[in-house]
Amino acid sequence: GALVYQYPRRTICKSGTSMRMECQAVGFQATSVAWYRQSPQKTFELIALSTVNSAIKYEQNFTQEKFPISHPNLSFSSMTVLNAYLEDRGLYLCGARGQSSYEQYFGPGTRLTVL
Amino acid sequence: GDSVTQTEGLVTVTEGLPVKLNCTYQTTYLTIAFFWYVQYLNEAPQVLLKSSTDNKRTEHQGFHATLHKSSSSFHLQKSSAQLSDSALYYCAYTGKLIFGLGTTLQVQP
């Protein structure tokens, strides 16, 4: 079946430092990968959508300079949170979608704590 | 603009009674699919229901929803709530996956 892995599951970083998180689709070819942040208030924010053969599209309030994303192939995507501060804390979810379905499969998330 | 509205932040229901979570949407997309995601404590969201067909009822795990494009709605219902249904529920649609703010369902004994 289709699975999405994310690692690390939890990470703690000091304010002003950066951390990288990874997302891997297993069992299907991820034609698009979306990164979300779920805030402590539980709302979902779409950070960016990465589609194969297209440029990565960032949503308002999110930039490539702050959240650079690499999507080198159909199975793997990584995102870095640069210069993390308190407002960047939350659960970062990766959602991947295959060729034949609208359904987006989510990984378990990377929980970022900023000290 | 494109949005999903879930009017209730918290719904509390007694076990065995029916429950309804509201979802309405606004979109400019022509071809879209709708989802209800459920997120249990400390877990990632997972698809509970999905539909892209107007006026067709879809069911899973005792929950059901019908997409009504005429009223831009995709409400989630269950005839008899169970304690294990307590979770966070998100309504969403795609192309670009747009989530509502979520509704916490608390089922009480």
JSON list of C-alpha atoms in Angstrom, two decimals:
[
{"chain": "A", "resi": 1, "resn": "GLY", "atom": "CA", "xyz": [0.00, 0.00, 0.00]},
{"chain": "A", "resi": 2, "resn": "ALA", "atom": "CA", "xyz": [0.86, 3.65, -0.18]},
{"chain": "A", "resi": 3, "resn": "LEU", "atom": "CA", "xyz": [2.89, 4.98, 2.72]},
{"chain": "A", "resi": 4, "resn": "VAL", "atom": "CA", "xyz": [4.61, 8.23, 3.50]},
{"chain": "A", "resi": 5, "resn": "TYR", "atom": "CA", "xyz": [7.48, 8.37, 5.94]},
{"chain": "A", "resi": 6, "resn": "GLN", "atom": "CA", "xyz": [8.79, 11.45, 7.62]},
{"chain": "A", "resi": 7, "resn": "TYR", "atom": "CA", "xyz": [11.89, 11.87, 9.74]},
{"chain": "A", "resi": 8, "resn": "PRO", "atom": "CA", "xyz": [12.79, 12.92, 12.20]},
{"chain": "A", "resi": 9, "resn": "ARG", "atom": "CA", "xyz": [9.54, 12.50, 14.08]},
{"chain": "A", "resi": 10, "resn": "ARG", "atom": "CA", "xyz": [10.53, 15.05, 16.68]},
{"chain": "A", "resi": 11, "resn": "THR", "atom": "CA", "xyz": [13.25, 17.64, 16.79]},
{"chain": "A", "resi": 12, "resn": "ILE", "atom": "CA", "xyz": [14.29, 20.44, 19.07]},
{"chain": "A", "resi": 13, "resn": "CYS", "atom": "CA", "xyz": [16.40, 23.33, 17.92]},
{"chain": "A", "resi": 14, "resn": "LYS", "atom": "CA", "xyz": [17.64, 26.53, 19.40]},
{"chain": "A", "resi": 15, "resn": "SER", "atom": "CA", "xyz": [16.15, 29.78, 18.26]},
{"chain": "A", "resi": 16, "resn": "GLY", "atom": "CA", "xyz": [17.95, 31.08, 15.19]},
{"chain": "A", "resi": 17, "resn": "THR", "atom": "CA", "xyz": [19.24, 27.71, 14.06]},
{"chain": "A", "resi": 18, "resn": "SER", "atom": "CA", "xyz": [17.99, 25.59, 11.18]},
{"chain": "A", "resi": 19, "resn": "MET", "atom": "CA", "xyz": [16.72, 22.08, 10.82]},
{"chain": "A", "resi": 20, "resn": "ARG", "atom": "CA", "xyz": [15.99, 19.80, 7.91]},
{"chain": "A", "resi": 21, "resn": "MET", "atom": "CA", "xyz": [13.15, 17.33, 7.63]},
{"chain": "A", "resi": 22, "resn": "GLU", "atom": "CA", "xyz": [12.58, 14.62, 5.09]},
{"chain": "A", "resi": 23, "resn": "CYS", "atom": "CA", "xyz": [9.63, 12.95, 3.44]},
{"chain": "A", "resi": 24, "resn": "GLN", "atom": "CA", "xyz": [9.63, 9.70, 1.52]},
{"chain": "A", "resi": 25, "resn": "ALA", "atom": "CA", "xyz": [6.81, 8.09, -0.43]},
{"chain": "A", "resi": 26, "resn": "VAL", "atom": "CA", "xyz": [6.84, 4.32, -0.51]},
{"chain": "A", "resi": 27, "resn": "GLY", "atom": "CA", "xyz": [4.70, 2.11, -2.71]},
{"chain": "A", "resi": 28, "resn": "PHE", "atom": "CA", "xyz": [3.70, 4.77, -5.19]},
{"chain": "A", "resi": 29, "resn": "GLN", "atom": "CA", "xyz": [5.15, 7.53, -7.30]},
{"chain": "A", "resi": 30, "resn": "ALA", "atom": "CA", "xyz": [4.49, 10.87, -5.70]},
{"chain": "A", "resi": 31, "resn": "THR", "atom": "CA", "xyz": [3.62, 13.23, -8.53]},
{"chain": "A", "resi": 32, "resn": "SER", "atom": "CA", "xyz": [3.12, 16.03, -6.05]},
{"chain": "A", "resi": 33, "resn": "VAL", "atom": "CA", "xyz": [4.26, 16.69, -2.53]},
{"chain": "A", "resi": 34, "resn": "ALA", "atom": "CA", "xyz": [2.74, 19.31, -0.27]},
{"chain": "A", "resi": 35, "resn": "TRP", "atom": "CA", "xyz": [4.24, 20.55, 2.97]},
{"chain": "A", "resi": 36, "resn": "TYR", "atom": "CA", "xyz": [1.94, 21.77, 5.70]},
{"chain": "A", "resi": 37, "resn": "ARG", "atom": "CA", "xyz": [2.37, 23.16, 9.15]},
{"chain": "A", "resi": 38, "resn": "GLN", "atom": "CA", "xyz": [-0.15, 22.39, 11.84]},
{"chain": "A", "resi": 39, "resn": "SER", "atom": "CA", "xyz": [0.08, 25.07, 14.47]},
{"chain": "A", "resi": 40, "resn": "PRO", "atom": "CA", "xyz": [-0.45, 24.47, 18.20]},
{"chain": "A", "resi": 41, "resn": "GLN", "atom": "CA", "xyz": [-3.94, 25.82, 17.59]},
{"chain": "A", "resi": 42, "resn": "LYS", "atom": "CA", "xyz": [-4.45, 22.85, 15.20]},
{"chain": "A", "resi": 43, "resn": "THR", "atom": "CA", "xyz": [-5.03, 24.84, 12.00]},
{"chain": "A", "resi": 44, "resn": "PHE", "atom": "CA", "xyz": [-3.38, 23.61, 8.81]},
{"chain": "A", "resi": 45, "resn": "GLU", "atom": "CA", "xyz": [-1.28, 25.97, 6.74]},
{"chain": "A", "resi": 46, "resn": "LEU", "atom": "CA", "xyz": [-0.10, 24.96, 3.31]},
{"chain": "A", "resi": 47, "resn": "ILE", "atom": "CA", "xyz": [3.54, 25.96, 3.01]},
{"chain": "A", "resi": 48, "resn": "ALA", "atom": "CA", "xyz": [4.29, 24.88, -0.52]},
{"chain": "A", "resi": 49, "resn": "LEU", "atom": "CA", "xyz": [3.28, 22.50, -3.25]},
{"chain": "A", "resi": 50, "resn": "SER", "atom": "CA", "xyz": [5.89, 20.69, -5.27]},
{"chain": "A", "resi": 51, "resn": "THR", "atom": "CA", "xyz": [4.81, 19.01, -8.50]},
{"chain": "A", "resi": 52, "resn": "VAL", "atom": "CA", "xyz": [7.04, 16.96, -10.74]},
{"chain": "A", "resi": 53, "resn": "ASN", "atom": "CA", "xyz": [8.31, 18.96, -13.70]},
{"chain": "A", "resi": 54, "resn": "SER", "atom": "CA", "xyz": [7.01, 22.21, -12.24]},
{"chain": "A", "resi": 55, "resn": "ALA", "atom": "CA", "xyz": [8.47, 24.88, -10.04]},
{"chain": "A", "resi": 56, "resn": "ILE", "atom": "CA", "xyz": [7.75, 24.66, -6.32]},
{"chain": "A", "resi": 57, "resn": "LYS", "atom": "CA", "xyz": [4.92, 27.02, -5.48]},
{"chain": "A", "resi": 58, "resn": "TYR", "atom": "CA", "xyz": [4.94, 28.70, -2.08]},
{"chain": "A", "resi": 59, "resn": "GLU", "atom": "CA", "xyz": [1.85, 30.00, -0.36]},
{"chain": "A", "resi": 60, "resn": "GLN", "atom": "CA", "xyz": [1.47, 33.49, 0.97]},
{"chain": "A", "resi": 61, "resn": "ASN", "atom": "CA", "xyz": [3.47, 34.04, 4.16]},
{"chain": "A", "resi": 62, "resn": "PHE", "atom": "CA", "xyz": [5.92, 31.29, 3.23]},
{"chain": "A", "resi": 63, "resn": "THR", "atom": "CA", "xyz": [9.06, 31.78, 1.15]},
{"chain": "A", "resi": 64, "resn": "GLN", "atom": "CA", "xyz": [11.77, 29.71, -0.39]},
{"chain": "A", "resi": 65, "resn": "GLU", "atom": "CA", "xyz": [14.29, 31.75, 1.55]},
{"chain": "A", "resi": 66, "resn": "LYS", "atom": "CA", "xyz": [12.77, 30.57, 4.81]},
{"chain": "A", "resi": 67, "resn": "PHE", "atom": "CA", "xyz": [11.59, 27.08, 3.83]},
{"chain": "A", "resi": 68, "resn": "PRO", "atom": "CA", "xyz": [13.77, 25.78, 1.00]},
{"chain": "A", "resi": 69, "resn": "ILE", "atom": "CA", "xyz": [12.44, 22.55, -0.47]},
{"chain": "A", "resi": 70, "resn": "SER", "atom": "CA", "xyz": [14.19, 19.91, -2.52]},
{"chain": "A", "resi": 71, "resn": "HIS", "atom": "CA", "xyz": [12.16, 17.40, -4.54]},
{"chain": "A", "resi": 72, "resn": "PRO", "atom": "CA", "xyz": [14.79, 15.50, -6.54]},
{"chain": "A", "resi": 73, "resn": "ASN", "atom": "CA", "xyz": [12.67, 12.52, -7.56]},
{"chain": "A", "resi": 74, "resn": "LEU", "atom": "CA", "xyz": [9.20, 11.02, -7.31]},
{"chain": "A", "resi": 75, "resn": "SER", "atom": "CA", "xyz": [9.84, 9.45, -3.94]},
{"chain": "A", "resi": 76, "resn": "PHE", "atom": "CA", "xyz": [11.71, 11.98, -1.88]},
{"chain": "A", "resi": 77, "resn": "SER", "atom": "CA", "xyz": [11.30, 15.53, -0.68]},
{"chain": "A", "resi": 78, "resn": "SER", "atom": "CA", "xyz": [13.05, 17.53, 1.98]},
{"chain": "A", "resi": 79, "resn": "MET", "atom": "CA", "xyz": [12.36, 20.88, 3.55]},
{"chain": "A", "resi": 80, "resn": "THR", "atom": "CA", "xyz": [14.54, 23.00, 5.79]},
{"chain": "A", "resi": 81, "resn": "VAL", "atom": "CA", "xyz": [13.33, 25.52, 8.32]},
{"chain": "A", "resi": 82, "resn": "LEU", "atom": "CA", "xyz": [15.96, 28.24, 8.32]},
{"chain": "A", "resi": 83, "resn": "ASN", "atom": "CA", "xyz": [16.52, 30.50, 11.31]},
{"chain": "A", "resi": 84, "resn": "ALA", "atom": "CA", "xyz": [13.75, 28.89, 13.31]},
{"chain": "A", "resi": 85, "resn": "TYR", "atom": "CA", "xyz": [11.93, 30.95, 15.89]},
{"chain": "A", "resi": 86, "resn": "LEU", "atom": "CA", "xyz": [9.06, 30.34, 18.26]},
{"chain": "A", "resi": 87, "resn": "GLU", "atom": "CA", "xyz": [6.42, 31.01, 15.62]},
{"chain": "A", "resi": 88, "resn": "ASP", "atom": "CA", "xyz": [7.85, 28.18, 13.51]},
{"chain": "A", "resi": 89, "resn": "ARG", "atom": "CA", "xyz": [7.02, 25.51, 16.05]},
{"chain": "A", "resi": 90, "resn": "GLY", "atom": "CA", "xyz": [4.39, 22.97, 15.19]},
{"chain": "A", "resi": 91, "resn": "LEU", "atom": "CA", "xyz": [3.82, 19.73, 13.38]},
{"chain": "A", "resi": 92, "resn": "TYR", "atom": "CA", "xyz": [5.14, 19.71, 9.83]},
{"chain": "A", "resi": 93, "resn": "LEU", "atom": "CA", "xyz": [3.25, 17.33, 7.62]},
{"chain": "A", "resi": 94, "resn": "CYS", "atom": "CA", "xyz": [4.19, 16.03, 4.24]},
{"chain": "A", "resi": 95, "resn": "GLY", "atom": "CA", "xyz": [1.34, 14.98, 1.96]},
{"chain": "A", "resi": 96, "resn": "ALA", "atom": "CA", "xyz": [2.06, 13.08, -1.22]},
{"chain": "A", "resi": 97, "resn": "ARG", "atom": "CA", "xyz": [-0.27, 12.29, -4.06]},
{"chain": "A", "resi": 98, "resn": "GLY", "atom": "CA", "xyz": [0.11, 9.67, -6.74]},
{"chain": "A", "resi": 99, "resn": "GLN", "atom": "CA", "xyz": [-0.79, 9.72, -10.41]},
{"chain": "A", "resi": 100, "resn": "SER", "atom": "CA", "xyz": [-4.17, 8.10, -10.28]},
{"chain": "A", "resi": 101, "resn": "SER", "atom": "CA", "xyz": [-5.86, 9.56, -7.26]},
{"chain": "A", "resi": 102, "resn": "TYR", "atom": "CA", "xyz": [-6.90, 12.83, -5.75]},
{"chain": "A", "resi": 103, "resn": "GLU", "atom": "CA", "xyz": [-6.15, 11.33, -2.37]},
{"chain": "A", "resi": 104, "resn": "GLN", "atom": "CA", "xyz": [-3.24, 12.78, -0.52]},
{"chain": "A", "resi": 105, "resn": "TYR", "atom": "CA", "xyz": [-1.37, 10.48, 1.84]},
{"chain": "A", "resi": 106, "resn": "PHE", "atom": "CA", "xyz": [0.16, 12.07, 4.89]},
{"chain": "A", "resi": 107, "resn": "GLY", "atom": "CA", "xyz": [3.26, 11.13, 6.76]},
{"chain": "A", "resi": 108, "resn": "PRO", "atom": "CA", "xyz": [3.25, 11.09, 10.56]},
{"chain": "A", "resi": 109, "resn": "GLY", "atom": "CA", "xyz": [4.79, 14.54, 10.69]},
{"chain": "A", "resi": 110, "resn": "THR", "atom": "CA", "xyz": [7.89, 16.12, 12.15]},
{"chain": "A", "resi": 111, "resn": "ARG", "atom": "CA", "xyz": [7.21, 17.97, 15.37]},
{"chain": "A", "resi": 112, "resn": "LEU", "atom": "CA", "xyz": [9.45, 20.99, 15.72]},
{"chain": "A", "resi": 113, "resn": "THR", "atom": "CA", "xyz": [10.10, 22.57, 19.08]},
{"chain": "A", "resi": 114, "resn": "VAL", "atom": "CA", "xyz": [12.07, 25.80, 19.19]},
{"chain": "A", "resi": 115, "resn": "LEU", "atom": "CA", "xyz": [13.79, 26.79, 22.40]},
{"chain": "B", "resi": 1, "resn": "GLY", "atom": "CA", "xyz": [-11.16, 33.00, -2.78]},
{"chain": "B", "resi": 2, "resn": "ASP", "atom": "CA", "xyz": [-10.80, 29.29, -2.16]},
{"chain": "B", "resi": 3, "resn": "SER", "atom": "CA", "xyz": [-11.80, 28.26, 1.33]},
{"chain": "B", "resi": 4, "resn": "VAL", "atom": "CA", "xyz": [-13.43, 25.64, 3.49]},
{"chain": "B", "resi": 5, "resn": "THR", "atom": "CA", "xyz": [-15.63, 26.59, 6.41]},
{"chain": "B", "resi": 6, "resn": "GLN", "atom": "CA", "xyz": [-16.27, 24.38, 9.39]},
{"chain": "B", "resi": 7, "resn": "THR", "atom": "CA", "xyz": [-18.63, 26.31, 11.61]},
{"chain": "B", "resi": 8, "resn": "GLU", "atom": "CA", "xyz": [-18.10, 24.34, 14.82]},
{"chain": "B", "resi": 9, "resn": "GLY", "atom": "CA", "xyz": [-14.80, 24.27, 16.60]},
{"chain": "B", "resi": 10, "resn": "LEU", "atom": "CA", "xyz": [-16.08, 21.78, 19.15]},
{"chain": "B", "resi": 11, "resn": "VAL", "atom": "CA", "xyz": [-18.97, 19.37, 19.01]},
{"chain": "B", "resi": 12, "resn": "THR", "atom": "CA", "xyz": [-19.91, 17.39, 22.09]},
{"chain": "B", "resi": 13, "resn": "VAL", "atom": "CA", "xyz": [-22.34, 14.51, 21.81]},
{"chain": "B", "resi": 14, "resn": "THR", "atom": "CA", "xyz": [-23.48, 11.69, 24.02]},
{"chain": "B", "resi": 15, "resn": "GLU", "atom": "CA", "xyz": [-22.57, 8.16, 22.99]},
{"chain": "B", "resi": 16, "resn": "GLY", "atom": "CA", "xyz": [-25.26, 6.58, 20.86]},
{"chain": "B", "resi": 17, "resn": "LEU", "atom": "CA", "xyz": [-26.72, 9.82, 19.61]},
{"chain": "B", "resi": 18, "resn": "PRO", "atom": "CA", "xyz": [-26.39, 11.19, 16.08]},
{"chain": "B", "resi": 19, "resn": "VAL", "atom": "CA", "xyz": [-23.75, 13.70, 15.18]},
{"chain": "B", "resi": 20, "resn": "LYS", "atom": "CA", "xyz": [-23.31, 16.12, 12.30]},
{"chain": "B", "resi": 21, "resn": "LEU", "atom": "CA", "xyz": [-20.23, 18.16, 11.45]},
{"chain": "B", "resi": 22, "resn": "ASN", "atom": "CA", "xyz": [-20.77, 20.96, 9.00]},
{"chain": "B", "resi": 23, "resn": "CYS", "atom": "CA", "xyz": [-18.60, 21.79, 6.03]},
{"chain": "B", "resi": 24, "resn": "THR", "atom": "CA", "xyz": [-19.17, 24.36, 3.31]},
{"chain": "B", "resi": 25, "resn": "TYR", "atom": "CA", "xyz": [-16.75, 25.52, 0.71]},
{"chain": "B", "resi": 26, "resn": "GLN", "atom": "CA", "xyz": [-15.91, 28.17, -1.80]},
{"chain": "B", "resi": 27, "resn": "THR", "atom": "CA", "xyz": [-13.77, 27.34, -4.79]},
{"chain": "B", "resi": 28, "resn": "THR", "atom": "CA", "xyz": [-12.82, 28.38, -8.27]},
{"chain": "B", "resi": 29, "resn": "TYR", "atom": "CA", "xyz": [-11.61, 24.91, -9.23]},
{"chain": "B", "resi": 30, "resn": "LEU", "atom": "CA", "xyz": [-13.65, 23.11, -11.87]},
{"chain": "B", "resi": 31, "resn": "THR", "atom": "CA", "xyz": [-12.67, 19.57, -11.00]},
{"chain": "B", "resi": 32, "resn": "ILE", "atom": "CA", "xyz": [-12.40, 18.85, -7.34]},
{"chain": "B", "resi": 33, "resn": "ALA", "atom": "CA", "xyz": [-12.58, 16.06, -4.84]},
{"chain": "B", "resi": 34, "resn": "PHE", "atom": "CA", "xyz": [-13.68, 16.41, -1.25]},
{"chain": "B", "resi": 35, "resn": "PHE", "atom": "CA", "xyz": [-12.38, 14.72, 1.83]},
{"chain": "B", "resi": 36, "resn": "TRP", "atom": "CA", "xyz": [-13.03, 14.34, 5.48]},
{"chain": "B", "resi": 37, "resn": "TYR", "atom": "CA", "xyz": [-9.83, 13.69, 7.37]},
{"chain": "B", "resi": 38, "resn": "VAL", "atom": "CA", "xyz": [-9.74, 12.40, 10.92]},
{"chain": "B", "resi": 39, "resn": "GLN", "atom": "CA", "xyz": [-6.82, 13.01, 13.22]},
{"chain": "B", "resi": 40, "resn": "TYR", "atom": "CA", "xyz": [-6.48, 11.08, 16.43]},
{"chain": "B", "resi": 41, "resn": "LEU", "atom": "CA", "xyz": [-4.34, 12.32, 19.26]},
{"chain": "B", "resi": 42, "resn": "ASN", "atom": "CA", "xyz": [-0.64, 12.39, 18.36]},
{"chain": "B", "resi": 43, "resn": "GLU", "atom": "CA", "xyz": [-1.26, 10.91, 14.93]},
{"chain": "B", "resi": 44, "resn": "ALA", "atom": "CA", "xyz": [-1.23, 12.28, 11.41]},
{"chain": "B", "resi": 45, "resn": "PRO", "atom": "CA", "xyz": [-4.52, 12.97, 9.64]},
{"chain": "B", "resi": 46, "resn": "GLN", "atom": "CA", "xyz": [-5.98, 10.14, 7.60]},
{"chain": "B", "resi": 47, "resn": "VAL", "atom": "CA", "xyz": [-8.74, 10.04, 5.05]},
{"chain": "B", "resi": 48, "resn": "LEU", "atom": "CA", "xyz": [-12.12, 9.08, 6.47]},
{"chain": "B", "resi": 49, "resn": "LEU", "atom": "CA", "xyz": [-14.30, 9.81, 3.46]},
{"chain": "B", "resi": 50, "resn": "LYS", "atom": "CA", "xyz": [-13.84, 11.12, -0.03]},
{"chain": "B", "resi": 51, "resn": "SER", "atom": "CA", "xyz": [-16.15, 12.11, -2.86]},
{"chain": "B", "resi": 52, "resn": "SER", "atom": "CA", "xyz": [-16.13, 13.88, -6.18]},
{"chain": "B", "resi": 53, "resn": "THR", "atom": "CA", "xyz": [-19.65, 13.02, -7.32]},
{"chain": "B", "resi": 54, "resn": "ASP", "atom": "CA", "xyz": [-22.51, 15.43, -6.80]},
{"chain": "B", "resi": 55, "resn": "ASN", "atom": "CA", "xyz": [-25.45, 14.15, -4.75]},
{"chain": "B", "resi": 56, "resn": "LYS", "atom": "CA", "xyz": [-23.91, 10.73, -4.14]},
{"chain": "B", "resi": 57, "resn": "ARG", "atom": "CA", "xyz": [-23.70, 9.46, -0.58]},
{"chain": "B", "resi": 58, "resn": "THR", "atom": "CA", "xyz": [-20.35, 8.04, 0.49]},
{"chain": "B", "resi": 59, "resn": "GLU", "atom": "CA", "xyz": [-19.90, 5.95, 3.64]},
{"chain": "B", "resi": 60, "resn": "HIS", "atom": "CA", "xyz": [-17.06, 4.60, 5.74]},
{"chain": "B", "resi": 61, "resn": "GLN", "atom": "CA", "xyz": [-16.77, 3.36, 9.32]},
{"chain": "B", "resi": 62, "resn": "GLY", "atom": "CA", "xyz": [-20.37, 4.33, 10.01]},
{"chain": "B", "resi": 63, "resn": "PHE", "atom": "CA", "xyz": [-19.86, 7.91, 8.85]},
{"chain": "B", "resi": 64, "resn": "HIS", "atom": "CA", "xyz": [-21.48, 9.27, 5.73]},
{"chain": "B", "resi": 65, "resn": "ALA", "atom": "CA", "xyz": [-21.38, 12.44, 3.69]},
{"chain": "B", "resi": 66, "resn": "THR", "atom": "CA", "xyz": [-23.00, 13.66, 0.50]},
{"chain": "B", "resi": 67, "resn": "LEU", "atom": "CA", "xyz": [-21.47, 16.28, -1.73]},
{"chain": "B", "resi": 68, "resn": "HIS", "atom": "CA", "xyz": [-24.05, 18.92, -2.65]},
{"chain": "B", "resi": 69, "resn": "LYS", "atom": "CA", "xyz": [-22.60, 21.31, -5.17]},
{"chain": "B", "resi": 70, "resn": "SER", "atom": "CA", "xyz": [-25.82, 23.31, -5.26]},
{"chain": "B", "resi": 71, "resn": "SER", "atom": "CA", "xyz": [-25.29, 24.31, -1.65]},
{"chain": "B", "resi": 72, "resn": "SER", "atom": "CA", "xyz": [-21.49, 23.96, -1.66]},
{"chain": "B", "resi": 73, "resn": "SER", "atom": "CA", "xyz": [-21.62, 21.56, 1.24]},
{"chain": "B", "resi": 74, "resn": "PHE", "atom": "CA", "xyz": [-20.11, 18.26, 2.34]},
{"chain": "B", "resi": 75, "resn": "HIS", "atom": "CA", "xyz": [-21.43, 17.66, 5.85]},
{"chain": "B", "resi": 76, "resn": "LEU", "atom": "CA", "xyz": [-20.27, 14.64, 7.84]},
{"chain": "B", "resi": 77, "resn": "GLN", "atom": "CA", "xyz": [-22.84, 12.59, 9.76]},
{"chain": "B", "resi": 78, "resn": "LYS", "atom": "CA", "xyz": [-23.10, 9.50, 11.87]},
{"chain": "B", "resi": 79, "resn": "SER", "atom": "CA", "xyz": [-26.31, 8.03, 13.24]},
{"chain": "B", "resi": 80, "resn": "SER", "atom": "CA", "xyz": [-24.79, 6.73, 16.45]},
{"chain": "B", "resi": 81, "resn": "ALA", "atom": "CA", "xyz": [-21.61, 8.25, 17.86]},
{"chain": "B", "resi": 82, "resn": "GLN", "atom": "CA", "xyz": [-19.10, 6.02, 19.65]},
{"chain": "B", "resi": 83, "resn": "LEU", "atom": "CA", "xyz": [-16.52, 6.93, 22.24]},
{"chain": "B", "resi": 84, "resn": "SER", "atom": "CA", "xyz": [-13.77, 5.97, 19.79]},
{"chain": "B", "resi": 85, "resn": "ASP", "atom": "CA", "xyz": [-14.99, 8.64, 17.38]},
{"chain": "B", "resi": 86, "resn": "SER", "atom": "CA", "xyz": [-13.54, 11.38, 19.57]},
{"chain": "B", "resi": 87, "resn": "ALA", "atom": "CA", "xyz": [-10.95, 13.09, 17.39]},
{"chain": "B", "resi": 88, "resn": "LEU", "atom": "CA", "xyz": [-10.24, 16.13, 15.28]},
{"chain": "B", "resi": 89, "resn": "TYR", "atom": "CA", "xyz": [-12.06, 16.21, 11.95]},
{"chain": "B", "resi": 90, "resn": "TYR", "atom": "CA", "xyz": [-11.02, 18.26, 8.96]},
{"chain": "B", "resi": 91, "resn": "CYS", "atom": "CA", "xyz": [-12.96, 18.93, 5.81]},
{"chain": "B", "resi": 92, "resn": "ALA", "atom": "CA", "xyz": [-10.78, 19.52, 2.76]},
{"chain": "B", "resi": 93, "resn": "TYR", "atom": "CA", "xyz": [-10.82, 19.64, -1.00]},
{"chain": "B", "resi": 94, "resn": "THR", "atom": "CA", "xyz": [-8.30, 19.31, -3.79]},
{"chain": "B", "resi": 95, "resn": "GLY", "atom": "CA", "xyz": [-6.63, 20.22, -6.49]},
{"chain": "B", "resi": 96, "resn": "LYS", "atom": "CA", "xyz": [-4.52, 22.11, -4.07]},
{"chain": "B", "resi": 97, "resn": "LEU", "atom": "CA", "xyz": [-5.57, 20.61, -0.77]},
{"chain": "B", "resi": 98, "resn": "ILE", "atom": "CA", "xyz": [-7.44, 23.26, 1.19]},
{"chain": "B", "resi": 99, "resn": "PHE", "atom": "CA", "xyz": [-8.35, 22.44, 4.78]},
{"chain": "B", "resi": 100, "resn": "GLY", "atom": "CA", "xyz": [-11.01, 23.81, 7.05]},
{"chain": "B", "resi": 101, "resn": "LEU", "atom": "CA", "xyz": [-10.01, 24.84, 10.56]},
{"chain": "B", "resi": 102, "resn": "GLY", "atom": "CA", "xyz": [-11.15, 21.53, 11.98]},
{"chain": "B", "resi": 103, "resn": "THR", "atom": "CA", "xyz": [-13.86, 20.39, 14.37]},
{"chain": "B", "resi": 104, "resn": "THR", "atom": "CA", "xyz": [-13.08, 18.56, 17.56]},
{"chain": "B", "resi": 105, "resn": "LEU", "atom": "CA", "xyz": [-15.62, 15.85, 18.24]},
{"chain": "B", "resi": 106, "resn": "GLN", "atom": "CA", "xyz": [-15.99, 14.78, 21.85]},
{"chain": "B", "resi": 107, "resn": "VAL", "atom": "CA", "xyz": [-18.19, 11.79, 22.51]},
{"chain": "B", "resi": 108, "resn": "GLN", "atom": "CA", "xyz": [-19.26, 11.45, 26.13]},
{"chain": "B", "resi": 109, "resn": "PRO", "atom": "CA", "xyz": [-20.51, 8.32, 27.87]}
]
